[in-house]
Coordinates of C-alpha atoms in Angstrom, one line a residue:
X1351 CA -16.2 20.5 -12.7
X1352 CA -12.5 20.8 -12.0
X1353 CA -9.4 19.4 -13.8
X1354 CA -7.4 16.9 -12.1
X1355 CA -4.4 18.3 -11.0
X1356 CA -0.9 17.6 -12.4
X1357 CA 2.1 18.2 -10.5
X1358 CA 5.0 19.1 -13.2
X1359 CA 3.0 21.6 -14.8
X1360 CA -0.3 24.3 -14.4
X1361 CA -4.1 23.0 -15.2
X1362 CA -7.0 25.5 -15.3
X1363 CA -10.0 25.6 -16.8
X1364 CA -12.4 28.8 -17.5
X1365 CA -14.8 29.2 -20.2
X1366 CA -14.8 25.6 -21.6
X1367 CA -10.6 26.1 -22.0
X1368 CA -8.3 23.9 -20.5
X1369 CA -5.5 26.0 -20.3
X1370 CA -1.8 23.6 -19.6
X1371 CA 1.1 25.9 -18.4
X1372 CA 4.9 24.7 -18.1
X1373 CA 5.7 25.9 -14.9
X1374 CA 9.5 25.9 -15.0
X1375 CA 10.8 29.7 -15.9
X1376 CA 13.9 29.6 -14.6
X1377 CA 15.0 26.3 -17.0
X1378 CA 13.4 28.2 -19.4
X1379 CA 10.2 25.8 -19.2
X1380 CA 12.5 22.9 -20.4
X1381 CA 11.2 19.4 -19.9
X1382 CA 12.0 16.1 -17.4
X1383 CA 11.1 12.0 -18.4
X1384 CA 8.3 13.1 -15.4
X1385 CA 6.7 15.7 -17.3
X1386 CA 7.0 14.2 -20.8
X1387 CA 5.2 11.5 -19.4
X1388 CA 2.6 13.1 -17.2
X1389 CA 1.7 15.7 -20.1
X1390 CA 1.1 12.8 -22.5
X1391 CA -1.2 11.0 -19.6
X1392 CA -3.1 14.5 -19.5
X1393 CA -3.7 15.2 -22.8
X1394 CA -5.1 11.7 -23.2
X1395 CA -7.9 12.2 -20.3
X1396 CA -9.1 15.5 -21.8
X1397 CA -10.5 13.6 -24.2
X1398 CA -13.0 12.2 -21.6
X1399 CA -13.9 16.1 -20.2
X1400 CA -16.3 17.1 -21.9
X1401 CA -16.4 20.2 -19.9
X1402 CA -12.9 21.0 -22.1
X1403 CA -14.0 22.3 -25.2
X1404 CA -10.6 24.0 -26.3
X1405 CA -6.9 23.7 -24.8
X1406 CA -4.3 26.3 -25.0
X1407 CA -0.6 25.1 -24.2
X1408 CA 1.6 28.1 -22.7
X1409 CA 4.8 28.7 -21.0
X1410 CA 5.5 30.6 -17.9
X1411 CA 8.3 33.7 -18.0
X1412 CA 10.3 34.5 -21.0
X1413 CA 10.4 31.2 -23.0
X1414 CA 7.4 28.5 -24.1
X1415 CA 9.8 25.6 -23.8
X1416 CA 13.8 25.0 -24.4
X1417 CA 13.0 21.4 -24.9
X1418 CA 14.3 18.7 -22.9
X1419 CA 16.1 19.7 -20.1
X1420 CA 20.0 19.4 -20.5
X1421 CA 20.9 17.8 -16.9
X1422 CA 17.3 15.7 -16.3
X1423 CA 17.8 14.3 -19.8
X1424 CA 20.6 15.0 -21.8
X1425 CA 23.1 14.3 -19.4
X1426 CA 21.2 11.0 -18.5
X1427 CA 21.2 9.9 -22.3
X1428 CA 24.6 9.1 -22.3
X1429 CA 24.4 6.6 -19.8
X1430 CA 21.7 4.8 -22.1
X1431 CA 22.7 1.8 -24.4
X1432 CA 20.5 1.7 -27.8
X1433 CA 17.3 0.2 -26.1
X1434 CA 17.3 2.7 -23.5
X1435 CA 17.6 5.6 -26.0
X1436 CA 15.0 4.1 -28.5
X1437 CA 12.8 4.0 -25.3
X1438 CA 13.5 7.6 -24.8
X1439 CA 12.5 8.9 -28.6
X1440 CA 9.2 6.8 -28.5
X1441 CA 8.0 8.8 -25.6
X1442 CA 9.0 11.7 -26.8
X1443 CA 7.1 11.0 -29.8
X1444 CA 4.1 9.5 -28.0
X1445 CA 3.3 12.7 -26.3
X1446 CA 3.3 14.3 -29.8
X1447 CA 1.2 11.6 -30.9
X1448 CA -1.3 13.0 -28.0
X1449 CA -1.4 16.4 -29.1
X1450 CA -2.5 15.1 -32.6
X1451 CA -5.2 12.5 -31.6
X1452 CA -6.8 15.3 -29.2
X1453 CA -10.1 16.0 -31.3
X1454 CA -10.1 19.4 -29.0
X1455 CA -8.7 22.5 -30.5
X1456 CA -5.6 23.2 -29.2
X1457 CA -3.9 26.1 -29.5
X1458 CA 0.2 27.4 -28.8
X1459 CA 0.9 30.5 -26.8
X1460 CA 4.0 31.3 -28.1
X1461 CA 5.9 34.3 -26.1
X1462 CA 9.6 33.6 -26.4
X1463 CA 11.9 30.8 -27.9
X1464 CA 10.2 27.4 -28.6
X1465 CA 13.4 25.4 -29.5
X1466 CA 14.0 21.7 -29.7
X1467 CA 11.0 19.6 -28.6
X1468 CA 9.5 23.0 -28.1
X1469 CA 9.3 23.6 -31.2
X1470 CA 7.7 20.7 -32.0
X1471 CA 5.3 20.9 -29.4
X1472 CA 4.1 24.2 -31.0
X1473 CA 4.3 22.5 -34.4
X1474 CA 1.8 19.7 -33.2
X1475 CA -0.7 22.2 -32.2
X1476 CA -3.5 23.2 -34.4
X1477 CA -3.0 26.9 -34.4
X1478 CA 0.1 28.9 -33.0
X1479 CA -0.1 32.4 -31.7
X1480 CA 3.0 34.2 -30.9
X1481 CA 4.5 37.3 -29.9
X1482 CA 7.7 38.8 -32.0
X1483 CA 10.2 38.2 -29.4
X1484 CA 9.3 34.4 -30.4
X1485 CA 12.2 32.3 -31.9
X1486 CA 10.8 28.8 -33.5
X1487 CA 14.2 26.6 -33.4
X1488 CA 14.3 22.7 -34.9
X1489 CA 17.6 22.9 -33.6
X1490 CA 18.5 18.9 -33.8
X1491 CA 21.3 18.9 -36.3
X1492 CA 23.0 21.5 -34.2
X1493 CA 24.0 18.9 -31.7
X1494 CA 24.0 16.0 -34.3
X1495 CA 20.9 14.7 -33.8
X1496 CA 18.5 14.6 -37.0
X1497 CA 16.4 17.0 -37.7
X1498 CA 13.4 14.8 -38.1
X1499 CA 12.6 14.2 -34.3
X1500 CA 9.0 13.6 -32.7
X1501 CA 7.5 13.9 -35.9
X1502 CA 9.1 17.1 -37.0
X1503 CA 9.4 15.7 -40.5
X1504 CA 6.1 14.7 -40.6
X1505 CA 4.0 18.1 -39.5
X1506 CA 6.5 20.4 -40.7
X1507 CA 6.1 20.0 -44.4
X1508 CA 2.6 19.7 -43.8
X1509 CA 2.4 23.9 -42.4
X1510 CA 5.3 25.3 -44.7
X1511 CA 5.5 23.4 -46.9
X1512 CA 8.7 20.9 -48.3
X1513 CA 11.3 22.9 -49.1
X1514 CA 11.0 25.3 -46.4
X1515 CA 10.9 22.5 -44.0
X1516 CA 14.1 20.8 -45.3
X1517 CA 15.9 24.2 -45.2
X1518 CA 14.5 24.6 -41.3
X1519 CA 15.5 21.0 -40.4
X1520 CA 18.7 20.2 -42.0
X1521 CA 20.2 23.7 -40.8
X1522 CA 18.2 24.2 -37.0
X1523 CA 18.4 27.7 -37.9
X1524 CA 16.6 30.0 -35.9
X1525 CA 12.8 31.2 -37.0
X1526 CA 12.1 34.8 -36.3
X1527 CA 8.5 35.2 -35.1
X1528 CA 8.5 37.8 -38.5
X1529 CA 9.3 35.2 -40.5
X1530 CA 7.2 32.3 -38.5
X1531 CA 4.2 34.1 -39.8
X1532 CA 5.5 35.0 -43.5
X1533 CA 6.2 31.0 -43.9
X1534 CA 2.7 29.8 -42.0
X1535 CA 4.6 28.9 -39.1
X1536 CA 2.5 30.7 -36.9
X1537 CA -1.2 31.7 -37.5
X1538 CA -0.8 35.4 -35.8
X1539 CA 1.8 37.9 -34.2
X1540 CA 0.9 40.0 -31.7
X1541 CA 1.8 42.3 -29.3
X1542 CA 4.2 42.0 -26.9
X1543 CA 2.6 40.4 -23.6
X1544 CA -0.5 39.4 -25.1
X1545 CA 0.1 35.9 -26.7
X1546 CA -1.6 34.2 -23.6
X1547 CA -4.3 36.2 -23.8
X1548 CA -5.2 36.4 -27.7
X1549 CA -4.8 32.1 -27.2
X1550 CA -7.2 32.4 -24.1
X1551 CA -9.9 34.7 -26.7
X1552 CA -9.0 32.5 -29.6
X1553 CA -9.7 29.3 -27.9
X1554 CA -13.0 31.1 -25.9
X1555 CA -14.1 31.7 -29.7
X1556 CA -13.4 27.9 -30.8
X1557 CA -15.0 27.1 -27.1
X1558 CA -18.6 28.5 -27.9
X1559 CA -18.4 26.2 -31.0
X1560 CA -19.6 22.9 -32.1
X1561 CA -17.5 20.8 -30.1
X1562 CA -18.5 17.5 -32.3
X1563 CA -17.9 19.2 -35.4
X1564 CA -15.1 20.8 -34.4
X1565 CA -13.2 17.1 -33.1
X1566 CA -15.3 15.7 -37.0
X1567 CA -12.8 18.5 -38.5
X1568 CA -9.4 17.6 -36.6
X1569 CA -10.0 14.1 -37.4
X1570 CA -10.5 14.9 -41.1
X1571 CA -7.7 17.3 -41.6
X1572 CA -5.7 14.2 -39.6
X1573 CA -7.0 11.0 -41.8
X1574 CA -7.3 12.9 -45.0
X1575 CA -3.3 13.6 -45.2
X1576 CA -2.6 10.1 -46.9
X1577 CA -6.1 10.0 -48.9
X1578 CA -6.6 10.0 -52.5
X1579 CA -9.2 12.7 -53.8
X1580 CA -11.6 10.1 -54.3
X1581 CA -11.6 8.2 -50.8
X1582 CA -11.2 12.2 -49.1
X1583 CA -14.3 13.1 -50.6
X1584 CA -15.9 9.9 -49.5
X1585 CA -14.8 10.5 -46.0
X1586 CA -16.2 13.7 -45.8
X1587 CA -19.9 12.9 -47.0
X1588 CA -19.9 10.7 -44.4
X1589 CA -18.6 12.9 -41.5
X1590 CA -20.7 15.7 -42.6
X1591 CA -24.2 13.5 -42.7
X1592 CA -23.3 12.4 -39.0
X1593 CA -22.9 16.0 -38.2
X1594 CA -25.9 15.9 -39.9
X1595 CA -27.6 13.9 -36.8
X1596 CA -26.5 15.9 -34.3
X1597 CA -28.4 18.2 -32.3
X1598 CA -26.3 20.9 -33.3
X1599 CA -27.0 21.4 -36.6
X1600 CA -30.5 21.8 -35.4
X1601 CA -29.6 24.2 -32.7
X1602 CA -28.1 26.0 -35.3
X1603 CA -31.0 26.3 -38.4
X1604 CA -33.3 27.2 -35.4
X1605 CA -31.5 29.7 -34.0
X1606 CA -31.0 31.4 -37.5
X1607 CA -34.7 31.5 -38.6
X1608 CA -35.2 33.2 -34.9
X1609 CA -32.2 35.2 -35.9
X1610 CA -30.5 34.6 -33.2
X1611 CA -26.6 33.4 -32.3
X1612 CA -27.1 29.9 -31.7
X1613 CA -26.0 28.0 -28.5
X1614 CA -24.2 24.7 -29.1
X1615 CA -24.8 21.4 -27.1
X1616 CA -22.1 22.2 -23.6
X1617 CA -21.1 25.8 -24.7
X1618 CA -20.6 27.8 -21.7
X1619 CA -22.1 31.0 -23.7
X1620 CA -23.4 31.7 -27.6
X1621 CA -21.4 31.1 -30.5
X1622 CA -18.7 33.8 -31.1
X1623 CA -18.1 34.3 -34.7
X1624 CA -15.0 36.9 -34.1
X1625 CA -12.5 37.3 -31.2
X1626 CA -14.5 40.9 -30.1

């Protein structure tokens, strides 16, 4: 089965990953209202493939994404009274909101700057892979916006931690991809031209996976965030004796007194347990 496919941006899918490419190199893969809004759409209907198993976001050319785009949107803001603008951050936000509601994997492709609502876009994805000409820049105070925009405020604390984040967000200084990984920013740096495909093998790996447990485990890491101990512990004895139910937990005790590598319910091949 093939993806539907979008017109302000790249849709494939290979392996059980959906694999979403801005398509705009010469902008530096910065964004339009269209695209915010199509993306957003897009995200939303994975959720109903299960043929997508894992998504990796990328950029095409030298940059993942310079945020929005300075004459689409910027320019157009100023012509906005404070309705129009509040529509504007809300869906912005929204397609954050997306990214974070997926219960697929989703991972970043990082190869170059990810600045502005690039930045948070690679934020909002579960795991960031990037190469070390990457910059990571929250760079909204640096045109006197705040520095907690689409949920930046939120997630970033969450992955560095609070005072790293206030430091990041109050200044829009630049992140090194060096210092991306020495913070948590980002999960791995690797070699130049390879971030695209050590995302592809990363998200092949989550791919062969149990897709239920795997959307049971982004949903607890999401709902968990605000819980007391107490009701977070509840939580998870529940989720784990519906995992319990599912065929794949049998697949999986089956296959290991055949020892075998087990083969979960829609995996296009057996479980990987490394990237080789």
């Amino acid at each position: 089965m093939s993806l539907p496919s979008p017109t302000g941006f790249r849709a494939t899918l290979a392996s059980g990953v959906a694999t979403l490419t801005l398509t705009r190199p010469e902008r530096l893969n910065s964004l339009t209202f269209a695209i915010y809004e199509e993306l957003r759409r897009y995200l939303d209907g994975l959720e109903g493939h299960d043929e997508v198993r894992a998504v990796v976001l990328a950029g095409e050319g030298r940059a993942f994404c310079s945020g929005g785009d300075q004459d689409d949107i910027i320019a157009e803001l100023f012509a906005r009274d404070a309705q129009g603008l509040l529509a504007f951050t809300r869906t912005t936000g929204a397609l954050i909101g997306s990214l974070r509601r997926l219960r697929k994997p989703v991972v970043a492709a990082v190869q170059g700057v990810a600045v502005g609502a690039g930045a948070v876009i690679a934020l909002a994805c579960d795991v960031r892979i990037a190469e070390p000409r990457a910059r990571f820049g929250f760079v909204f105070p640096r045109v006197g916006l705040c520095g907690a925009d689409m949920g930046a405020a939120y997630l970033l604390p969450r992955v560095v931690g609070l005072g790293r984040a206030t430091e990041i967000l109050l200044t829009g200084d630049l992140v090194s991809a060096e210092d991306a990984l020495r913070i948590g920013l980002v999960n791995q740096v690797v070699p130049e031209g390879t971030a695209l495909a050590e995302a592809t093998a990363f998200a092949e790996r989550l791919a062969s996976g149990p897709a239920f447990a795997h959307g049971m485990t982004k949903q607890m890491l999401e709902s968990e965030h605000t819980m007391p101990l107490e009701a977070a512990l509840e939580a998870e004895a529940q989720a784990q004796a519906v995992c319990m139910m599912h065929p794949d937990f049998r697949a999986a005790h089956d296959a290991w007194k055949r020892k075998e590598t087990p083969t979960f319910r829609g995996a296009p091949f057996p479980f990987r347990k490394d990237p080789s």
